[in-house]
């Protein structure tokens, strides 16, 4: 018996591309589930994917075509980019589909009324704001500026950040928003003497912002740009043919930037649902016949892509058992988009998932958003270096600093009241 999964990845498009890395890990997971004799043992998973292009219109159009013309899919997976996920997750439930994203981090997606059957493995970006504010407090940074791309997703992230700052004694000296090009907004930041700058944007616009910063001189040891950690590993080096800056200039502008993002790989060497540890997964992934080093810049997302197949499979296995136990005269492979019974059971099973995977531990029992620790990285000498882990997955939230990893070229930034 066959269960069809429809996935959405970002293969093309300017904003973000991670399909190569994600599809390798996803196909590994599908093969592993199909070989497993304890999860969905009477079924074979079939995974089909579409390129969302990191664009809401494209994602919707292609999703509709497959839902109307293909045999029924029992779950919708993805997308990577939040804008594509938002567009699809607010309508996919009309087909009685549960949707699971491996990466989307928009705060908007936490709205259960708007996205009633949506789950994600990656925590929303507003949970990264907690770590950012803790970092500012740690270094006694009391003035900050923000700049974001004019999308609902990024405006929500910045709005949450500013709201959380209330009552902390920190002053927001400038809030800049741009639509197509950030140059004039970056000029405003310099005029306001911004030193600590929180950003919210896709990585193509982050490159534009850094190029603008180089052109006007808003960089150096007294400037801290703060980006999201889900950017590709060397995002400032990618697609430079679209910019009026070369690699050396971009490296100069980005030096010292801080990135905050969810921990992608389980820091604990433990065997979870797939019976492999994080280190074992990494070896298997990089030795897989589908792996290509040209995707290395987005390899960090692979554990989430692997785990989202296992999480979905466990929810489907739970649903299959409930159908049998409750005496329903139907099986999962008979699902149609009008089947409210199976649709509801799959959703309820996903709502009660508690899971350990190669990306770490997660549970959906409290909400659609998992809590995860936050990696703090800094670009030093052209490399992304992990300097700390912010443990917000525990009651006593705290930093775990990597000894000797943080190197300041000027001591003033870490002791300033700026």
Short mmCIF file of C-alpha atoms in Angstrom, two decimals:
data_model
loop_
_atom_site.label_atom_id
_atom_site.label_comp_id
_atom_site.label_asym_id
_atom_site.label_seq_id
_atom_site.Cartn_x
_atom_site.Cartn_y
_atom_site.Cartn_z
CA UNK A 1 0.00 0.00 0.00
CA UNK A 2 1.28 3.43 -0.96
CA UNK A 3 1.17 6.73 0.91
CA UNK A 4 1.91 9.81 -1.17
CA UNK A 5 3.68 12.83 0.32
CA UNK A 6 3.93 16.15 -1.53
CA UNK A 7 6.96 18.22 -0.62
CA UNK A 8 7.92 21.80 -1.40
CA UNK A 9 11.57 22.84 -1.61
CA UNK A 10 13.37 25.90 -2.89
CA UNK A 11 15.48 24.84 -5.86
CA UNK A 12 15.54 28.12 -7.77
CA UNK A 13 14.73 31.75 -7.04
CA UNK A 14 16.93 34.56 -5.78
CA UNK A 15 15.99 34.66 -2.08
CA UNK A 16 17.08 31.25 -0.84
CA UNK A 17 17.96 27.84 -2.32
CA UNK A 18 18.43 24.67 -0.27
CA UNK A 19 16.79 21.97 -2.41
CA UNK A 20 19.98 20.05 -3.17
CA UNK A 21 20.87 19.47 0.47
CA UNK A 22 17.29 18.92 1.58
CA UNK A 23 16.32 16.43 -1.11
CA UNK A 24 19.34 14.24 -0.40
CA UNK A 25 18.42 14.01 3.30
CA UNK A 26 14.71 13.63 2.51
CA UNK A 27 15.30 10.72 0.14
CA UNK A 28 17.55 9.09 2.73
CA UNK A 29 14.73 9.33 5.26
CA UNK A 30 12.09 7.95 2.86
CA UNK A 31 14.33 4.96 2.12
CA UNK A 32 15.01 4.40 5.82
CA UNK A 33 11.32 4.55 6.77
CA UNK A 34 10.41 2.14 3.98
CA UNK A 35 13.03 -0.31 5.30
CA UNK A 36 11.87 0.07 8.90
CA UNK A 37 9.70 -2.77 10.21
CA UNK A 38 8.29 -0.84 13.17
CA UNK A 39 6.93 2.31 11.47
CA UNK A 40 4.34 2.09 8.68
CA UNK A 41 5.38 -1.52 8.04
CA UNK A 42 2.39 -2.17 5.75
CA UNK A 43 2.99 0.93 3.62
CA UNK A 44 5.50 2.40 1.22
CA UNK A 45 6.12 6.14 1.28
CA UNK A 46 6.34 7.91 -2.06
CA UNK A 47 7.73 11.44 -1.96
CA UNK A 48 7.14 13.88 -4.80
CA UNK A 49 8.43 17.44 -4.70
CA UNK A 50 7.82 20.80 -6.33
CA UNK A 51 10.06 23.86 -6.55
CA UNK A 52 8.40 26.71 -4.68
CA UNK A 53 11.07 29.14 -5.95
CA UNK A 54 10.72 30.79 -2.54
CA UNK A 55 7.69 32.56 -4.00
CA UNK A 56 4.11 32.40 -2.65
CA UNK A 57 2.39 32.58 -6.03
CA UNK A 58 4.53 29.84 -7.53
CA UNK A 59 4.09 27.62 -4.49
CA UNK A 60 0.31 27.96 -4.53
CA UNK A 61 -0.01 27.43 -8.28
CA UNK A 62 2.12 24.29 -8.28
CA UNK A 63 0.51 22.89 -5.16
CA UNK A 64 -2.97 23.34 -6.66
CA UNK A 65 -1.94 21.59 -9.88
CA UNK A 66 -0.69 18.53 -8.03
CA UNK A 67 -3.63 18.36 -5.64
CA UNK A 68 -6.11 18.52 -8.51
CA UNK A 69 -4.36 16.21 -11.00
CA UNK A 70 -2.38 13.63 -8.98
CA UNK A 71 -3.60 10.76 -6.79
CA UNK A 72 -4.36 12.02 -3.26
CA UNK A 73 -1.46 13.05 -1.04
CA UNK A 74 -1.90 12.26 2.63
CA UNK A 75 0.36 15.07 3.89
CA UNK A 76 1.91 18.28 2.59
CA UNK A 77 5.55 18.91 3.54
CA UNK A 78 7.45 22.21 3.39
CA UNK A 79 8.08 24.76 2.26
CA UNK A 80 11.52 26.14 3.15
CA UNK A 81 10.81 29.85 2.76
CA UNK A 82 8.17 31.23 5.09
CA UNK A 83 6.44 33.28 2.39
CA UNK A 84 5.73 30.10 0.40
CA UNK A 85 4.70 28.21 3.53
CA UNK A 86 2.33 30.96 4.66
CA UNK A 87 0.60 30.97 1.27
CA UNK A 88 0.07 27.20 1.25
CA UNK A 89 -0.57 26.51 4.94
CA UNK A 90 -3.52 28.89 5.11
CA UNK A 91 -5.38 26.84 2.47
CA UNK A 92 -3.99 23.28 2.62
CA UNK A 93 -6.30 22.36 5.50
CA UNK A 94 -9.28 22.70 3.13
CA UNK A 95 -8.04 19.41 1.66
CA UNK A 96 -7.94 17.90 5.19
CA UNK A 97 -4.15 17.89 4.96
CA UNK A 98 -1.72 18.29 7.82
CA UNK A 99 1.29 20.35 6.72
CA UNK A 100 4.79 20.07 8.21
CA UNK A 101 7.64 22.43 7.36
CA UNK A 102 11.25 21.57 8.05
CA UNK A 103 12.54 25.15 8.01
CA UNK A 104 10.06 28.06 7.91
CA UNK A 105 10.59 30.43 10.84
CA UNK A 106 8.04 33.24 10.39
CA UNK A 107 6.29 34.35 13.61
CA UNK A 108 3.11 34.66 11.57
CA UNK A 109 2.96 30.87 11.20
CA UNK A 110 2.34 30.50 14.95
CA UNK A 111 -1.23 31.71 14.41
CA UNK A 112 -3.36 28.58 14.82
CA UNK A 113 -6.54 30.32 13.65
CA UNK A 114 -4.90 31.25 10.35
CA UNK A 115 -2.86 28.06 9.88
CA UNK A 116 -4.98 25.43 11.66
CA UNK A 117 -3.13 22.26 10.56
CA UNK A 118 0.43 23.49 10.36
CA UNK A 119 3.53 22.29 12.22
CA UNK A 120 7.23 23.01 11.86
CA UNK A 121 10.53 21.64 13.09
CA UNK A 122 12.34 24.98 13.01
CA UNK A 123 11.45 27.42 15.81
CA UNK A 124 9.94 30.79 14.88
CA UNK A 125 12.30 33.73 14.62
CA UNK A 126 10.68 35.51 17.55
CA UNK A 127 12.25 32.83 19.77
CA UNK A 128 15.64 33.92 18.42
CA UNK A 129 14.86 37.42 19.69
CA UNK A 130 15.08 36.12 23.24
CA UNK A 131 18.68 35.08 22.62
CA UNK A 132 19.50 38.35 20.83
CA UNK A 133 18.27 40.43 23.75
CA UNK A 134 20.13 38.22 26.21
CA UNK A 135 23.27 38.76 24.13
CA UNK A 136 22.80 42.53 24.21
CA UNK A 137 22.34 42.45 27.96
CA UNK A 138 25.45 40.31 28.38
CA UNK A 139 27.61 42.83 26.48
CA UNK A 140 25.81 45.87 27.92
CA UNK A 141 24.65 47.13 24.52
CA UNK A 142 21.93 49.65 25.39
CA UNK A 143 21.24 51.20 21.98
CA UNK A 144 20.17 49.28 18.91
CA UNK A 145 18.85 49.84 15.39
CA UNK A 146 16.85 47.55 13.12
CA UNK A 147 16.47 47.11 9.38
CA UNK A 148 14.11 44.72 7.63
CA UNK A 149 12.74 43.76 4.26
CA UNK A 150 9.14 44.91 3.78
CA UNK A 151 7.41 41.54 4.15
CA UNK A 152 4.85 40.62 6.78
CA UNK A 153 7.17 37.90 8.06
CA UNK A 154 10.15 40.17 8.70
CA UNK A 155 8.07 43.04 10.05
CA UNK A 156 6.59 40.62 12.59
CA UNK A 157 10.07 39.54 13.70
CA UNK A 158 11.21 43.14 14.23
CA UNK A 159 7.93 44.10 15.89
CA UNK A 160 8.36 41.26 18.36
CA UNK A 161 11.99 42.27 19.00
CA UNK A 162 11.08 45.89 19.74
CA UNK A 163 8.19 44.85 21.98
CA UNK A 164 10.44 42.54 24.01
CA UNK A 165 12.87 45.44 24.56
CA UNK A 166 10.27 47.48 26.43
CA UNK A 167 11.29 47.99 30.03
CA UNK A 168 14.83 46.69 29.50
CA UNK A 169 16.48 50.12 29.38
CA UNK A 170 17.53 49.64 25.74
CA UNK A 171 16.85 52.42 23.24
CA UNK A 172 15.86 51.69 19.63
CA UNK A 173 17.46 54.57 17.76
CA UNK A 174 16.18 53.70 14.27
CA UNK A 175 13.80 51.27 12.56
CA UNK A 176 14.43 51.05 8.83
CA UNK A 177 12.26 49.22 6.29
CA UNK A 178 12.97 48.77 2.58
CA UNK A 179 11.08 47.26 -0.35
CA UNK A 180 13.52 46.58 -3.17
CA UNK A 181 16.88 48.11 -2.28
CA UNK A 182 18.30 48.93 1.16
CA UNK A 183 20.93 51.54 0.25
CA UNK A 184 19.07 54.65 1.46
CA UNK A 185 17.96 52.83 4.64
CA UNK A 186 21.57 51.84 5.37
CA UNK A 187 22.54 55.49 4.90
CA UNK A 188 19.96 56.39 7.56
CA UNK A 189 21.53 53.89 9.93
CA UNK A 190 24.90 55.55 9.53
CA UNK A 191 23.41 59.01 10.02
CA UNK A 192 21.87 57.75 13.29
CA UNK A 193 25.29 56.42 14.36
CA UNK A 194 23.94 52.85 14.56
CA UNK A 195 26.43 50.35 15.95
CA UNK A 196 24.34 47.32 16.89
CA UNK A 197 22.03 46.49 13.98
CA UNK A 198 19.38 43.75 14.02
CA UNK A 199 18.32 42.57 10.56
CA UNK A 200 15.34 40.62 9.23
CA UNK A 201 15.52 39.71 5.53
CA UNK A 202 16.26 36.95 3.07
CA UNK A 203 19.90 36.37 2.27
CA UNK A 204 19.82 38.01 -1.18
CA UNK A 205 18.79 41.24 0.55
CA UNK A 206 21.36 40.63 3.28
CA UNK A 207 24.02 40.69 0.56
CA UNK A 208 22.56 43.93 -0.82
CA UNK A 209 22.61 45.40 2.69
CA UNK A 210 26.22 44.41 3.31
CA UNK A 211 27.29 45.80 -0.05
CA UNK A 212 25.58 49.08 0.80
CA UNK A 213 27.27 49.04 4.21
CA UNK A 214 30.67 48.67 2.55
CA UNK A 215 29.96 51.52 0.12
CA UNK A 216 29.14 53.98 2.91
CA UNK A 217 31.57 52.63 5.51
CA UNK A 218 29.12 51.15 7.99
CA UNK A 219 31.37 48.29 9.06
CA UNK A 220 34.41 47.60 11.19
CA UNK A 221 35.26 46.58 14.77
CA UNK A 222 32.72 49.00 16.33
CA UNK A 223 29.79 47.76 14.20
CA UNK A 224 27.83 44.57 14.87
CA UNK A 225 25.45 43.35 12.17
CA UNK A 226 23.17 40.60 13.45
CA UNK A 227 21.66 38.12 10.96
CA UNK A 228 19.61 34.94 11.19
CA UNK A 229 21.47 31.66 11.40
CA UNK A 230 19.53 29.84 8.67
CA UNK A 231 21.42 31.69 5.93
CA UNK A 232 23.73 29.49 3.85
CA UNK A 233 27.17 29.01 5.38
CA UNK A 234 28.95 31.56 3.20
CA UNK A 235 25.98 33.69 2.17
CA UNK A 236 28.11 36.81 1.68
CA UNK A 237 30.08 35.06 -1.08
CA UNK A 238 27.11 33.80 -3.12
CA UNK A 239 25.65 35.34 -6.31
CA UNK A 240 28.00 38.30 -6.30
CA UNK A 241 27.42 38.85 -10.00
CA UNK A 242 24.17 40.53 -8.92
CA UNK A 243 26.05 43.07 -6.77
CA UNK A 244 28.36 46.02 -7.21
CA UNK A 245 30.76 44.56 -4.62
CA UNK A 246 33.44 41.92 -4.98
CA UNK A 247 34.21 39.06 -2.58
CA UNK A 248 36.93 40.97 -0.75
CA UNK A 249 34.64 43.95 -0.13
CA UNK A 250 31.83 41.70 1.08
CA UNK A 251 34.22 39.86 3.40
CA UNK A 252 35.31 43.19 4.85
CA UNK A 253 31.73 44.32 5.45
CA UNK A 254 30.56 41.07 7.05
CA UNK A 255 33.56 40.58 9.35
CA UNK A 256 32.42 40.56 12.98
CA UNK A 257 28.74 39.94 12.16
CA UNK A 258 26.78 37.74 14.57
CA UNK A 259 24.31 35.07 13.51
CA UNK A 260 21.64 33.56 15.73
CA UNK A 261 19.83 30.41 14.71
CA UNK A 262 18.36 27.19 15.98
CA UNK A 263 20.71 24.30 16.63
CA UNK A 264 20.56 22.17 13.48
CA UNK A 265 22.28 19.05 14.78
CA UNK A 266 21.47 17.22 18.00
CA UNK A 267 24.27 18.14 20.45
CA UNK A 268 23.63 14.91 22.35
CA UNK A 269 24.90 11.64 20.88
CA UNK A 270 21.70 9.66 21.30
CA UNK A 271 19.72 7.30 19.10
CA UNK A 272 16.26 8.50 18.23
CA UNK A 273 13.45 7.31 16.00
CA UNK A 274 15.78 6.44 13.11
CA UNK A 275 18.20 4.57 15.40
CA UNK A 276 21.18 6.69 14.35
CA UNK A 277 23.08 9.44 16.12
CA UNK A 278 23.69 12.90 14.70
CA UNK A 279 27.32 12.08 13.90
CA UNK A 280 26.32 8.84 12.19
CA UNK A 281 23.77 10.74 10.13
CA UNK A 282 26.36 13.27 9.02
CA UNK A 283 28.66 10.49 7.81
CA UNK A 284 25.85 8.69 5.99
CA UNK A 285 24.63 11.93 4.46
CA UNK A 286 28.00 13.01 3.08
CA UNK A 287 28.69 9.51 1.76
CA UNK A 288 25.30 9.16 0.11
CA UNK A 289 25.42 8.69 -3.67
CA UNK A 290 23.12 11.68 -4.11
CA UNK A 291 25.34 14.05 -2.13
CA UNK A 292 27.13 16.81 -4.03
CA UNK A 293 29.68 19.16 -2.42
CA UNK A 294 28.31 22.05 -4.43
CA UNK A 295 25.42 22.16 -1.94
CA UNK A 296 27.75 22.37 1.07
CA UNK A 297 26.67 25.92 1.91
CA UNK A 298 23.18 24.64 2.85
CA UNK A 299 24.18 21.32 4.44
CA UNK A 300 23.08 22.61 7.84
CA UNK A 301 19.42 22.12 6.93
CA UNK A 302 19.86 18.40 6.13
CA UNK A 303 19.08 17.11 9.68
CA UNK A 304 15.75 18.98 9.69
CA UNK A 305 14.88 17.60 6.25
CA UNK A 306 15.70 14.08 7.38
CA UNK A 307 13.69 14.44 10.57
CA UNK A 308 10.58 15.95 8.98
CA UNK A 309 10.04 12.69 7.10
CA UNK A 310 10.39 10.68 10.31
CA UNK A 311 8.08 12.98 12.26
CA UNK A 312 5.46 12.71 9.51
CA UNK A 313 5.87 8.93 9.33
CA UNK A 314 5.40 8.57 13.08
CA UNK A 315 2.22 10.64 12.94
CA UNK A 316 0.92 8.50 10.07
CA UNK A 317 1.86 5.30 11.92
CA UNK A 318 -0.07 6.60 14.94
CA UNK A 319 -3.06 7.35 12.69
CA UNK A 320 -2.91 3.88 11.15
CA UNK A 321 -2.98 2.27 14.61
CA UNK A 322 -5.91 4.45 15.70
CA UNK A 323 -7.92 3.50 12.63
CA UNK A 324 -7.43 -0.18 13.47
CA UNK A 325 -8.05 0.19 17.21
CA UNK A 326 -11.22 2.25 16.72
CA UNK A 327 -12.70 -0.16 14.20
CA UNK A 328 -12.81 2.14 11.18
CA UNK A 329 -13.34 0.21 7.96
CA UNK A 330 -10.66 2.15 6.12
CA UNK A 331 -6.90 2.41 5.75
CA UNK A 332 -4.55 5.34 5.19
CA UNK A 333 -4.00 4.54 1.52
CA UNK A 334 -7.72 5.11 0.94
CA UNK A 335 -7.51 8.75 2.06
CA UNK A 336 -9.28 11.34 -0.07
CA UNK A 337 -9.39 15.10 0.41
CA UNK A 338 -12.99 14.85 1.63
CA UNK A 339 -12.04 12.33 4.33
CA UNK A 340 -12.44 14.32 7.54
CA UNK A 341 -11.96 11.24 9.75
CA UNK A 342 -8.46 10.35 8.55
CA UNK A 343 -7.54 14.03 8.23
CA UNK A 344 -8.48 14.69 11.86
CA UNK A 345 -6.72 11.58 13.16
CA UNK A 346 -3.48 12.48 11.35
CA UNK A 347 -3.63 16.02 12.75
CA UNK A 348 -4.32 14.80 16.30
CA UNK A 349 -1.48 12.31 16.11
CA UNK A 350 0.92 15.02 14.96
CA UNK A 351 -0.27 17.27 17.79
CA UNK A 352 0.90 14.65 20.29
CA UNK A 353 4.27 13.84 18.76
CA UNK A 354 7.27 13.77 21.08
CA UNK A 355 10.33 12.97 19.03
CA UNK A 356 14.10 12.59 19.16
CA UNK A 357 15.92 12.89 15.86
CA UNK A 358 19.24 13.81 14.36
CA UNK A 359 18.31 17.50 14.70
CA UNK A 360 17.50 17.11 18.40
CA UNK A 361 14.44 16.69 20.56
CA UNK A 362 11.08 18.28 19.85
CA UNK A 363 7.50 18.05 20.97
CA UNK A 364 4.32 19.50 19.51
CA UNK A 365 2.27 18.85 22.64
CA UNK A 366 2.19 22.50 23.70
CA UNK A 367 1.98 24.22 20.30
CA UNK A 368 2.97 23.94 16.65
CA UNK A 369 6.35 25.54 17.49
CA UNK A 370 9.19 23.58 19.08
CA UNK A 371 11.63 25.02 21.61
CA UNK A 372 15.27 24.60 20.66
CA UNK A 373 18.62 25.91 21.84
CA UNK A 374 20.10 28.82 19.86
CA UNK A 375 23.52 28.75 18.22
CA UNK A 376 25.45 32.01 18.43
CA UNK A 377 27.99 32.32 15.61
CA UNK A 378 30.36 35.14 14.66
CA UNK A 379 32.16 35.74 11.39
CA UNK A 380 35.84 35.92 12.26
CA UNK A 381 38.64 35.96 9.66
CA UNK A 382 36.12 35.06 6.99
CA UNK A 383 34.72 31.97 8.77
CA UNK A 384 31.52 31.36 10.71
CA UNK A 385 32.69 30.41 14.19
CA UNK A 386 30.39 29.08 16.90
CA UNK A 387 31.03 31.21 19.99
CA UNK A 388 28.16 30.16 22.27
CA UNK A 389 25.02 28.16 22.77
CA UNK A 390 22.03 29.89 24.35
CA UNK A 391 20.03 27.31 26.28
CA UNK A 392 16.47 28.53 26.05
CA UNK A 393 15.17 24.96 26.00
CA UNK A 394 15.60 24.80 29.78
CA UNK A 395 13.96 26.71 32.63
CA UNK A 396 17.22 28.41 33.62
CA UNK A 397 18.03 30.12 30.32
CA UNK A 398 21.76 30.78 30.01
CA UNK A 399 24.76 31.01 27.69
CA UNK A 400 27.27 28.20 27.30
CA UNK A 401 30.33 29.93 25.83
CA UNK A 402 32.89 28.12 23.70
CA UNK A 403 36.21 28.77 25.49
CA UNK A 404 38.50 31.02 23.47
CA UNK A 405 36.19 31.16 20.44
CA UNK A 406 35.22 34.85 20.68
CA UNK A 407 38.00 37.13 19.47
CA UNK A 408 37.44 40.91 19.50
CA UNK A 409 39.66 43.03 17.30
CA UNK A 410 38.74 45.94 19.59
CA UNK A 411 37.83 45.46 23.23
CA UNK A 412 35.65 48.57 23.27
CA UNK A 413 32.61 46.97 21.67
CA UNK A 414 32.16 44.42 24.45
CA UNK A 415 32.45 46.94 27.26
CA UNK A 416 30.65 49.89 25.71
CA UNK A 417 27.36 51.29 26.98
CA UNK A 418 26.41 51.93 23.37
#
